[in-house]
Coordinates of N, CA and C in Angstrom, one line a residue:
Chain A
M111 N 0.8 -0.7 0.1 CA -0.2 0.4 -0.5 C 0.8 1.4 0.0
N112 N 0.6 2.0 -0.9 CA 1.0 3.3 -0.9 C 0.9 4.1 0.2
E113 N 1.7 5.2 0.2 CA 1.0 6.0 1.0 C -0.2 7.6 0.8
S114 N -0.2 7.6 -0.2 CA -0.9 8.6 -1.1 C -2.7 7.3 -1.1
R115 N -2.3 6.7 -1.5 CA -3.7 5.2 -1.4 C -3.8 5.2 -0.3
N116 N -3.1 5.4 1.1 CA -3.5 4.6 2.5 C -4.6 6.2 2.8
E117 N -3.6 7.7 2.5 CA -4.1 8.9 2.5 C -5.5 9.2 2.4
H118 N -5.7 8.3 0.7 CA -6.8 8.7 0.5 C -8.3 7.7 1.1
F119 N -7.2 7.0 1.6 CA -8.8 5.8 2.1 C -9.3 6.5 3.7
S120 N -8.2 6.9 4.3 CA -7.7 7.5 5.4 C -8.6 8.5 5.6
K121 N -8.8 9.9 4.4 CA -9.9 10.7 4.3 C -11.4 10.0 3.6
M122 N -11.3 8.8 3.0 CA -13.0 8.2 2.9 C -13.4 8.0 4.0
I123 N -12.8 7.6 4.8 CA -13.5 7.3 6.3 C -13.6 8.4 7.0
R124 N -12.8 9.2 7.2 CA -13.2 10.7 7.6 C -14.7 11.2 7.3
T125 N -14.8 10.8 6.2 CA -15.7 11.8 4.9 C -17.3 11.0 5.6
A126 N -17.2 9.9 6.0 CA -18.1 8.9 6.5 C -18.5 9.0 7.6
I127 N -17.3 9.0 8.3 CA -17.6 8.8 9.6 C -17.3 10.5 10.4
E128 N -17.7 11.2 10.4 CA -17.6 12.3 10.9 C -16.8 12.2 12.1
P129 N -16.2 12.4 12.9 CA -14.9 13.1 14.1 C -15.8 13.0 15.3
I130 N -15.6 12.9 16.6 CA -16.1 13.5 17.5 C -15.4 14.9 18.3
G131 N -14.3 14.6 17.9 CA -12.9 15.7 18.5 C -13.5 15.3 20.2
V132 N -13.0 17.0 20.5 CA -13.6 17.2 21.2 C -14.7 17.7 22.3
Q133 N -15.2 16.6 23.1 CA -16.6 17.2 23.5 C -17.3 17.0 24.8
E134 N -17.5 18.4 24.8 CA -18.1 19.1 26.2 C -19.1 18.3 27.2
L135 N -18.8 17.6 28.4 CA -19.7 16.9 29.3 C -20.6 18.2 29.6
K136 N -21.6 18.0 29.7 CA -22.9 18.9 29.4 C -22.8 18.4 31.3
K137 N -23.0 17.9 31.8 CA -23.1 17.9 33.7 C -22.7 17.3 34.3
D138 N -22.6 17.7 35.9 CA -21.7 17.1 36.8 C -21.9 15.8 37.0
L139 N -20.7 14.6 36.8 CA -21.5 13.5 36.9 C -21.1 12.7 38.5
W140 N -20.9 13.8 39.2 CA -20.1 13.8 41.1 C -21.4 13.0 41.7
H141 N -22.7 13.1 41.3 CA -23.9 13.3 41.8 C -24.3 11.7 41.5
Q142 N -24.2 11.6 40.5 CA -24.4 9.4 39.8 C -23.2 8.8 41.1
A143 N -22.1 9.7 40.6 CA -20.9 8.7 41.5 C -20.9 8.6 42.6
Q144 N -21.7 10.1 43.8 CA -22.5 9.6 44.8 C -22.7 8.4 44.9
V145 N -23.8 8.2 45.0 CA -24.9 7.2 44.7 C -23.9 5.5 45.4
K146 N -22.5 5.7 43.9 CA -21.9 4.2 44.6 C -21.2 4.2 45.9
L147 N -20.6 5.1 46.2 CA -19.9 5.6 47.4 C -20.2 5.1 48.9
P148 N -21.3 5.2 49.5 CA -21.6 4.6 50.4 C -21.7 3.5 50.5
Q149 N -21.8 2.5 49.4 CA -21.9 1.2 49.2 C -20.1 0.8 49.9
A150 N -19.4 1.3 49.4 CA -18.2 1.2 49.7 C -17.8 1.4 51.2
G151 N -18.8 2.5 51.8 CA -18.2 2.6 53.5 C -18.6 1.7 54.1
I152 N -20.0 1.3 53.7 CA -20.1 0.0 54.8 C -19.7 -1.4 54.3
S153 N -19.0 -1.6 53.1 CA -19.2 -2.6 52.9 C -18.3 -3.7 53.8
V154 N -18.5 -4.6 54.8 CA -17.7 -5.7 55.4 C -17.5 -7.4 54.9
S155 N -15.9 -7.5 54.2 CA -15.4 -8.5 54.3 C -16.1 -9.7 54.8
V156 N -16.1 -10.8 53.9 CA -16.3 -12.0 54.8 C -15.9 -12.3 55.8
F157 N -14.6 -12.1 55.9 CA -13.3 -12.5 56.8 C -14.2 -11.6 58.3
D158 N -14.7 -10.6 58.3 CA -15.5 -9.6 59.3 C -16.1 -10.1 60.2
W159 N -17.5 -10.9 59.0 CA -17.9 -11.5 58.9 C -18.0 -12.7 60.0
V160 N -17.7 -13.7 59.8 CA -16.9 -14.9 60.0 C -16.9 -14.7 62.0
L161 N -15.5 -13.4 61.6 CA -14.8 -13.2 63.4 C -16.3 -12.8 64.2
A162 N -16.5 -11.6 63.3 CA -18.1 -11.2 64.3 C -19.0 -12.9 64.5
T163 N -19.2 -13.5 64.3 CA -20.1 -15.2 64.2 C -19.1 -15.6 65.3
L164 N -17.9 -15.8 65.3 CA -17.1 -16.4 66.0 C -17.3 -16.0 67.5
V165 N -16.9 -14.8 67.9 CA -17.3 -13.6 69.3 C -18.5 -14.1 69.9
V166 N -19.4 -14.2 69.2 CA -21.2 -14.4 69.6 C -20.7 -15.9 70.2
I167 N -20.5 -16.5 68.8 CA -20.3 -17.7 69.7 C -19.9 -18.6 71.0
L168 N -18.5 -17.9 70.9 CA -18.0 -18.0 72.0 C -18.4 -17.5 73.1
S169 N -19.0 -15.8 73.2 CA -19.3 -15.3 74.4 C -20.8 -16.0 74.8
F170 N -21.6 -17.3 74.1 CA -22.6 -17.4 74.4 C -22.3 -18.9 75.3
F171 N -21.2 -19.6 74.6 CA -20.5 -20.7 75.4 C -20.1 -20.5 76.4
V172 N -18.9 -19.3 76.4 CA -18.0 -18.7 77.1 C -18.0 -17.0 77.8
P173 N -19.2 -17.5 79.0 CA -19.9 -15.7 78.9 C -17.6 -14.7 79.6
E174 N -16.9 -15.6 80.1 CA -16.2 -14.5 80.7 C -15.0 -14.3 79.3
A175 N -15.0 -15.2 78.6 CA -14.1 -14.7 77.5 C -14.8 -13.3 76.8
F176 N -15.8 -13.3 77.2 CA -16.3 -11.7 76.3 C -15.7 -10.2 76.9
L177 N -15.3 -10.6 78.3 CA -15.2 -9.6 79.5 C -13.5 -9.6 79.2
V178 N -12.5 -10.7 78.8 CA -11.8 -10.8 77.9 C -11.2 -9.9 77.1
L179 N -12.5 -10.5 76.1 CA -11.9 -9.4 74.8 C -12.2 -8.2 75.0
L180 N -13.1 -7.6 75.6 CA -14.0 -5.9 75.8 C -12.5 -5.0 76.8
A181 N -11.3 -6.6 77.7 CA -10.9 -6.0 77.9 C -9.4 -5.4 76.9
H182 N -9.2 -6.6 76.0 CA -8.2 -6.2 74.6 C -9.0 -5.1 74.2
L183 N -10.3 -4.8 74.0 CA -10.3 -3.4 73.4 C -9.4 -2.3 73.5
Chain B
M210 N 2.4 20.9 42.4 CA 3.1 19.4 41.9 C 2.4 18.8 43.4
E211 N 3.3 19.5 44.5 CA 3.7 19.2 45.8 C 2.0 18.8 46.0
K212 N 1.1 19.6 45.8 CA -0.1 19.9 46.0 C -1.6 18.3 45.6
Q213 N -0.8 18.6 44.4 CA -1.3 17.0 43.5 C -0.9 16.2 44.5
M214 N 0.1 15.9 44.6 CA 0.8 14.7 44.9 C 0.2 13.8 46.6
E215 N 0.2 15.7 47.1 CA -0.2 15.0 48.9 C -1.8 14.8 48.1
L216 N -2.0 15.3 47.3 CA -4.0 14.5 46.9 C -3.9 13.3 46.8
L217 N -3.0 12.8 45.8 CA -2.8 11.4 45.2 C -2.7 10.7 46.5
E218 N -2.0 11.1 47.3 CA -1.9 10.1 48.3 C -2.9 10.3 49.3
R219 N -3.5 11.4 49.3 CA -4.5 10.5 50.3 C -5.9 10.3 49.9
F220 N -5.9 10.4 48.1 CA -6.8 9.8 47.4 C -6.4 7.8 47.8
T221 N -5.1 7.6 47.9 CA -4.7 5.7 47.9 C -5.2 5.5 49.3
T222 N -5.7 6.8 50.3 CA -5.8 6.3 51.2 C -7.2 5.7 51.2
G223 N -7.7 6.4 50.2 CA -9.3 6.0 50.5 C -10.3 6.9 51.1
D224 N -9.6 8.6 51.0 CA -9.9 9.3 51.4 C -10.7 10.2 49.7
V225 N -12.5 10.0 50.8 CA -13.1 10.7 49.5 C -12.9 11.9 49.2
E226 N -12.7 12.7 50.1 CA -13.1 14.3 49.6 C -11.9 14.6 48.6
A227 N -10.6 13.8 48.5 CA -9.5 13.6 47.6 C -10.0 13.1 46.4
F228 N -10.7 12.2 46.7 CA -11.2 11.1 45.7 C -12.3 12.1 44.7
E229 N -13.2 12.9 45.4 CA -14.3 14.0 44.7 C -13.4 15.1 44.1
T230 N -12.1 15.0 44.4 CA -11.4 16.5 44.4 C -10.7 15.9 42.6
L231 N -10.5 15.2 42.8 CA -9.8 14.3 41.8 C -11.2 14.1 40.5
F232 N -12.1 13.7 40.7 CA -13.7 13.2 40.2 C -13.6 14.5 39.6
Q233 N -13.5 16.0 40.0 CA -13.9 17.3 39.3 C -12.9 17.0 38.4
Q234 N -11.9 17.3 39.6 CA -10.5 17.3 38.1 C -10.4 16.7 36.8
Y235 N -11.2 15.5 36.7 CA -10.6 14.6 35.6 C -12.1 14.0 35.0
Q236 N -13.5 14.7 35.2 CA -13.9 13.8 34.7 C -14.8 14.2 33.1
K237 N -14.3 15.4 33.1 CA -14.5 15.9 31.7 C -13.4 15.5 30.7
N238 N -12.3 14.7 31.4 CA -11.2 14.7 29.9 C -11.7 12.8 30.0
V239 N -12.2 12.6 31.2 CA -12.4 10.8 31.0 C -13.8 10.7 30.1
Y240 N -14.2 11.6 30.3 CA -15.5 11.5 29.5 C -15.2 11.9 27.6
G241 N -15.0 12.9 27.6 CA -14.5 12.9 26.5 C -13.9 12.3 25.5
W242 N -13.2 11.8 26.7 CA -12.3 10.2 25.9 C -13.1 9.2 25.7
I243 N -14.4 8.8 26.2 CA -15.0 7.8 26.2 C -16.0 7.8 25.1
V244 N -16.4 8.8 24.9 CA -17.3 9.5 23.9 C -17.0 9.5 22.9
R245 N -15.5 9.3 22.7 CA -15.0 8.8 21.3 C -15.1 7.8 20.7
I246 N -14.7 7.1 21.8 CA -15.4 5.3 21.4 C -16.4 4.8 21.4
V247 N -17.1 5.2 22.1 CA -18.4 4.9 22.1 C -19.5 5.4 21.0
R248 N -19.5 7.1 21.3 CA -20.1 7.5 20.3 C -21.3 7.9 20.6
N249 N -21.7 7.9 22.2 CA -23.2 7.6 22.4 C -22.7 8.1 24.2
P250 N -23.1 9.5 23.5 CA -23.0 10.2 25.1 C -23.6 10.1 26.7
T251 N -24.9 9.5 26.1 CA -24.9 8.4 27.7 C -24.7 7.6 28.1
A252 N -24.2 6.8 27.3 CA -23.7 5.4 27.6 C -22.1 6.2 28.2
A253 N -21.5 7.4 27.3 CA -20.4 7.7 27.7 C -20.2 7.8 29.2
E254 N -21.6 9.0 30.0 CA -21.5 9.5 31.1 C -21.7 8.2 31.9
E255 N -22.4 7.3 31.6 CA -22.6 5.6 32.6 C -20.9 5.2 32.9
L256 N -20.3 5.1 31.4 CA -19.4 4.9 31.5 C -17.8 5.4 32.3
T257 N -18.3 7.1 32.4 CA -17.6 7.7 33.1 C -17.8 7.4 34.8
V258 N -19.2 7.3 35.0 CA -19.3 7.2 36.6 C -18.7 5.4 37.0
E259 N -18.7 4.4 35.7 CA -18.0 3.3 36.0 C -16.7 3.3 36.4
T260 N -16.1 4.1 35.7 CA -14.5 4.1 35.3 C -14.0 4.8 36.7
F261 N -14.7 6.2 37.4 CA -14.2 6.1 38.7 C -14.4 5.4 39.9
W262 N -15.3 5.1 39.8 CA -16.0 3.5 40.4 C -15.2 2.7 41.0
R263 N -14.6 2.2 39.6 CA -13.4 1.2 39.8 C -12.1 2.0 40.0
V264 N -12.1 3.7 39.7 CA -11.1 4.0 40.1 C -10.7 3.7 41.6
Y265 N -12.1 4.4 42.2 CA -12.2 4.5 43.7 C -12.0 3.0 44.7
R266 N -12.5 1.9 43.5 CA -12.3 0.5 44.5 C -10.8 -0.2 44.7
S267 N -10.4 0.4 43.4 CA -8.3 0.1 43.4 C -7.4 1.2 43.9
H268 N -8.1 2.2 44.7 CA -7.2 3.3 45.8 C -6.0 2.5 46.2
A269 N -6.3 1.7 46.7 CA -5.2 0.8 47.6 C -3.7 1.1 46.9
R270 N -4.5 0.7 45.2 CA -3.5 -0.3 44.5 C -2.4 0.9 43.5
F271 N -3.0 2.1 43.5 CA -2.8 3.4 43.2 C -1.2 3.6 43.4
D272 N -0.3 3.4 42.5 CA 1.0 4.3 42.7 C 1.1 5.8 42.7
A273 N 1.0 6.5 43.9 CA 0.4 8.0 43.8 C 1.9 8.5 43.3
T274 N 3.1 8.2 43.1 CA 4.1 8.7 42.0 C 3.8 8.5 40.4
R275 N 2.8 8.0 40.0 CA 2.2 7.5 38.9 C 1.4 8.5 38.5
S276 N 0.9 8.8 36.5 CA 0.6 9.6 36.7 C -1.1 8.9 36.6
F277 N -1.9 10.3 37.1 CA -3.5 9.4 37.5 C -4.2 9.4 35.8
E278 N -4.0 10.5 35.4 CA -4.5 10.7 34.3 C -4.3 9.5 33.3
A279 N -2.8 9.1 33.1 CA -3.0 7.4 32.1 C -3.8 6.4 33.2
W280 N -3.8 6.4 34.3 CA -4.2 5.2 35.2 C -6.2 4.8 34.7
T281 N -6.0 6.1 34.7 CA -7.8 6.9 34.8 C -8.0 6.1 33.3
R282 N -7.3 7.2 32.4 CA -7.7 6.4 31.0 C -7.8 5.2 30.5
R283 N -6.4 4.1 31.2 CA -6.6 3.4 30.5 C -7.8 2.5 31.6
I284 N -8.5 2.7 32.6 CA -9.2 1.4 33.1 C -10.2 2.0 31.8
A285 N -10.8 3.5 31.5 CA -11.5 3.6 30.9 C -11.6 3.5 29.6
T286 N -10.6 3.3 28.8 CA -10.7 2.4 27.8 C -11.0 1.0 27.9
N287 N -10.4 0.4 29.1 CA -11.2 -1.4 28.7 C -12.6 -1.1 29.3
L288 N -13.2 0.0 29.6 CA -14.0 -0.4 29.7 C -14.7 0.2 29.1
A289 N -14.7 0.8 27.8 CA -15.4 1.5 26.5 C -15.2 0.0 25.4
L290 N -14.4 -1.1 25.5 CA -13.9 -1.8 25.1 C -15.2 -2.8 25.9
D291 N -15.2 -3.1 26.5 CA -16.1 -4.0 27.2 C -17.3 -3.8 26.7
Y292 N -17.8 -2.5 27.2 CA -19.0 -2.2 26.0 C -19.3 -1.7 24.6
L293 N -18.5 -1.7 23.9 CA -18.6 -2.2 22.3 C -18.8 -4.0 22.2
K294 N -18.1 -4.2 22.8 CA -18.1 -6.2 23.1 C -19.1 -6.9 23.2
R295 N -20.0 -6.3 24.3 CA -21.4 -6.1 24.6 C -22.7 -6.1 23.7
A296 N -22.4 -4.8 23.5 CA -23.4 -4.1 21.8 C -22.7 -4.0 20.8
R297 N -21.6 -4.9 20.4 CA -21.4 -4.8 19.0 C -22.1 -4.7 18.3
N298 N -23.4 -5.2 17.9 CA -23.8 -5.0 17.0 C -25.2 -3.5 17.0
E299 N -25.1 -3.2 18.4 CA -25.9 -2.0 18.6 C -25.1 -0.3 18.2
V300 N -23.8 -0.3 18.4 CA -23.5 0.6 18.1 C -22.7 1.2 17.2
E301 N -23.3 2.0 16.7 CA -23.2 2.4 14.9 C -22.8 3.7 14.4
F302 N -22.0 4.0 13.8 CA -21.8 5.1 12.9 C -22.5 5.3 11.7
T303 N -23.6 6.4 12.5 CA -24.3 6.7 11.6 C -24.6 8.3 11.1
E304 N -23.8 9.1 11.5 CA -23.3 10.6 11.2 C -24.1 10.6 10.2
N305 N -24.4 12.2 9.8 CA -25.1 12.5 8.2 C -23.9 14.0 7.9
I306 N -23.4 13.3 7.8 CA -22.8 14.9 6.9 C -22.0 15.6 5.7
S307 N -22.1 15.9 4.9 CA -21.7 17.0 4.0 C -20.5 16.5 3.7
F308 N -20.8 15.8 2.0 CA -19.1 15.7 1.4 C -18.8 16.9 0.7
E309 N -17.5 17.3 0.7 CA -17.0 18.4 0.4 C -17.2 18.9 -1.1
S310 N -17.1 17.3 -1.6 CA -17.0 17.9 -3.3 C -18.1 16.7 -3.9
P311 N -19.5 17.1 -3.9 CA -20.5 15.9 -4.1 C -20.4 15.8 -5.7
T312 N -19.5 15.0 -6.4 CA -19.4 15.1 -7.7 C -20.6 14.1 -8.1
D313 N -21.1 12.6 -7.7 CA -22.0 12.1 -7.7 C -22.5 12.1 -6.2
P314 N -23.5 12.4 -5.7 CA -24.5 12.3 -4.6 C -24.5 10.6 -4.1
A315 N -24.9 10.4 -5.4 CA -25.5 9.5 -4.7 C -24.4 8.1 -4.6
T316 N -24.3 8.2 -5.5 CA -22.4 7.5 -5.6 C -21.7 7.6 -4.1
R317 N -22.0 8.7 -3.8 CA -20.8 9.2 -2.5 C -21.9 8.6 -1.1
Q318 N -23.2 8.7 -1.4 CA -23.8 8.3 -0.2 C -24.0 6.9 -0.1
D319 N -24.1 6.2 -1.1 CA -23.6 4.4 -1.0 C -22.6 4.2 -0.2
T320 N -21.0 5.4 -0.8 CA -19.8 5.0 -0.2 C -19.9 4.8 1.2
R321 N -20.6 5.9 1.3 CA -20.9 6.5 2.9 C -20.9 5.4 3.7
K322 N -22.5 4.9 3.5 CA -22.8 3.6 3.9 C -22.5 2.7 4.2
Q323 N -21.6 1.9 3.3 CA -20.7 0.8 3.2 C -19.8 1.1 3.9
I324 N -19.2 2.1 4.1 CA -18.3 2.3 4.8 C -18.6 2.1 6.5
Q325 N -19.2 3.0 6.5 CA -20.3 2.9 7.9 C -20.3 1.6 8.7
E326 N -21.0 0.4 7.4 CA -21.8 -0.4 7.9 C -20.4 -1.4 8.0
A327 N -19.0 -1.4 7.3 CA -18.2 -1.6 7.2 C -17.3 -2.2 8.6
F328 N -17.8 -0.4 9.1 CA -16.9 -0.5 10.7 C -17.5 -0.9 11.6
N329 N -19.0 -1.0 11.0 CA -19.8 -1.4 12.3 C -19.3 -3.2 12.6
Q330 N -19.3 -4.1 11.2 CA -18.3 -5.1 11.2 C -17.4 -5.3 11.8
L331 N -16.4 -4.6 12.4 CA -14.8 -4.7 12.4 C -14.9 -5.5 13.9
P332 N -14.2 -6.1 14.6 CA -14.2 -6.7 16.1 C -13.9 -5.8 16.7
P333 N -14.4 -5.5 17.6 CA -14.3 -4.5 18.8 C -12.6 -4.0 19.1
K334 N -11.4 -5.0 19.5 CA -10.3 -4.3 19.4 C -9.8 -3.6 18.2
L335 N -9.9 -4.3 16.9 CA -9.5 -3.1 15.5 C -10.4 -2.3 15.3
R336 N -12.2 -2.5 16.0 CA -12.9 -0.4 15.7 C -12.3 0.0 16.7
L337 N -12.0 0.1 18.2 CA -11.7 0.7 18.6 C -10.5 1.3 18.6
T338 N -9.6 0.3 17.8 CA -8.2 1.1 17.4 C -8.2 2.1 16.3
A339 N -9.2 1.2 15.4 CA -9.8 2.2 14.7 C -9.7 3.4 14.4
T340 N -10.9 3.6 15.2 CA -12.1 4.7 15.4 C -11.1 5.6 16.3
L341 N -10.1 5.5 17.0 CA -9.4 6.6 17.5 C -8.0 7.1 16.5
A342 N -7.9 6.3 15.2 CA -6.4 6.2 14.7 C -7.3 6.5 13.2
L343 N -7.9 6.3 12.9 CA -8.2 6.9 11.8 C -9.3 8.2 11.5
V344 N -10.9 7.3 12.8 CA -11.9 9.1 12.3 C -11.0 10.0 13.5
E345 N -10.8 9.3 14.6 CA -10.6 10.4 15.9 C -9.3 11.2 15.5
D346 N -8.5 10.3 14.4 CA -7.2 10.8 14.4 C -6.0 11.0 15.5
V347 N -6.3 10.1 16.4 CA -5.3 9.9 17.9 C -4.1 9.9 17.8
P348 N -2.9 10.2 18.1 CA -1.5 9.5 17.8 C -1.4 7.9 18.4
Y349 N -0.5 7.2 17.8 CA -0.2 6.0 18.1 C -0.2 6.1 19.3
E350 N 0.8 6.9 19.5 CA 1.1 6.7 21.0 C 0.5 7.2 22.2
E351 N -0.7 7.4 21.9 CA -1.4 8.2 23.2 C -3.0 6.5 23.3
I352 N -3.1 6.3 21.7 CA -3.5 4.5 21.7 C -2.9 3.6 22.3
A353 N -1.6 3.5 22.3 CA -0.7 2.2 23.2 C -0.8 2.7 24.3
E354 N -0.3 4.1 25.0 CA -1.0 4.3 26.1 C -2.2 3.8 27.4
S355 N -3.0 4.0 26.4 CA -4.9 3.9 26.9 C -4.9 2.6 26.8
L356 N -4.3 1.6 26.0 CA -4.5 0.4 26.4 C -3.6 -0.7 26.7
G357 N -2.6 0.2 27.2 CA -1.5 -0.4 27.8 C -1.0 -1.4 26.5
I358 N -0.7 -1.1 25.6 CA -0.3 -2.2 24.6 C 1.0 -1.5 24.0
P359 N 2.0 -1.7 22.9 CA 3.3 -1.5 22.3 C 2.7 -0.4 20.9
V360 N 3.3 0.5 20.6 CA 3.1 1.4 19.5 C 2.7 0.3 18.7
G361 N 3.5 -0.5 18.4 CA 3.8 -1.8 17.1 C 2.6 -2.3 16.8
T362 N 1.9 -2.9 18.1 CA 0.7 -3.5 18.3 C -0.4 -2.5 17.9
V363 N -0.3 -1.2 18.2 CA -1.1 -0.5 17.8 C -1.2 -0.1 15.9
K364 N -0.1 -0.3 15.1 CA 0.2 -0.4 14.0 C -0.6 -1.5 13.1
S365 N 0.0 -2.3 14.0 CA -1.2 -3.7 13.2 C -2.0 -3.6 13.4
R366 N -3.1 -3.3 14.7 CA -4.5 -3.0 14.3 C -4.8 -2.4 14.1
V367 N -4.5 -1.3 13.0 CA -4.7 -0.3 12.2 C -5.0 -1.2 10.8
F368 N -3.7 -1.4 10.8 CA -3.3 -2.0 9.6 C -4.2 -3.1 9.3
K369 N -4.7 -4.2 10.1 CA -5.2 -5.4 10.4 C -6.8 -5.0 9.7
A370 N -7.3 -3.6 10.5 CA -8.4 -2.6 10.3 C -8.6 -2.2 9.5
T371 N -7.5 -1.3 8.6 CA -7.8 -1.3 7.2 C -8.1 -1.9 6.6
R372 N -7.2 -3.2 6.1 CA -7.5 -4.7 5.7 C -8.8 -5.1 5.6
L373 N -9.1 -4.8 6.6 CA -10.9 -5.9 6.8 C -11.8 -4.6 6.2
L374 N -11.4 -3.6 6.5 CA -12.5 -2.5 6.0 C -12.6 -2.5 3.9
R375 N -10.8 -3.0 3.7 CA -10.4 -2.5 2.1 C -12.0 -4.0 1.5
S376 N -11.1 -5.1 2.0 CA -11.7 -6.3 2.1 C -13.4 -6.2 2.1
K377 N -14.1 -5.5 3.5 CA -15.4 -5.8 3.3 C -15.8 -4.8 2.2
L378 N -15.4 -3.3 2.1 CA -16.4 -2.8 1.0 C -15.6 -2.8 -0.2
R379 N -14.6 -4.1 -0.3 CA -14.8 -4.6 -1.9 C -16.1 -5.7 -1.8
E380 N -16.0 -6.7 -1.1 CA -17.6 -7.3 -0.6 C -18.9 -6.7 -1.1
L381 N -19.0 -5.5 -0.5 CA -19.9 -4.8 -0.7 C -20.1 -3.8 -1.9
G382 N -18.9 -4.0 -2.8 CA -18.9 -3.2 -4.3 C -18.6 -1.7 -4.1
G383 N -18.3 -1.4 -2.8 CA -17.3 0.3 -3.1 C -16.2 0.4 -3.5
E384 N -16.3 2.1 -3.8 CA -15.6 1.9 -4.8 C -13.7 3.0 -3.0
L385 N -13.0 2.3 -3.8 CA -11.6 2.6 -2.8 C -10.4 3.3 -3.5

C-alpha cells in the first residue's frame, strides 16, 4: 500500500464517519458517582463476618471470654 | 505539584474528599475520551461514572508517583472496549455529514453507508483502535498508552482494520 492510497482511504473514512473530537460534558457526574460511594463505606468483608460470628458463639458458650475480649479492645 | 502529590496520596488511603477533587479534575477528560470510542453520550456518561467507581475501588493499588490521568484513561479504555463487545451490533456509525465535493452524490452516499457498515462489522479491538486512529486522528502513542500495549501493536491493529475494511468494501462493491 502506498502512502497516497492510505491517505485517500483515511480521508474517505473521515468523510463517512464524522470525528467527534473534543466533546464537552454537559453535566456534573459527581452525584451519580456519589450514589455508589456509601456502599464502599459500609462494605464488610466475609472475614469480618466470620470473626464477628465466632465472637458471638464464644460469648454464648464462654461468657467470661467476652469480658477478656472487652479488656483487650 | 506538591499539592497534587499530596492529593494523590490522600486518595490512595481512600479519602473520599480527595477522590471527589480528582473526580472534578478529570471527569471531563475521561468522558471526552470515552465518547470518542463509544460515540453515544448517554453510554459515555455511565461509563465515566463506572470508570471512577473502579478507580475508587482500586485506590489502594494506585502508585501516587505515577500519572493518575494515564491510569484512569486505561481503565476507561478497557470499559469502553467491554461496552463495544457487549453492544457489538448496537453501536453504529450513522452520522450525517455533507461531502466536500459531491461530484456524484448518490455514489458518495452509498460509499458512506458501506464504510459505516464495514466499520460496524470490525471486531471490537480493531474497531476501537481504528476509530481512534483513523476517525479521531489520535496519535498512535496515545492510543498505545491508553490500551497498555506497544505502539507496534497499535500499528498492526490499524493495518489489520484497514485491510478488513478494504476487503469488506470490495465485497459490498464500494469504491476504494
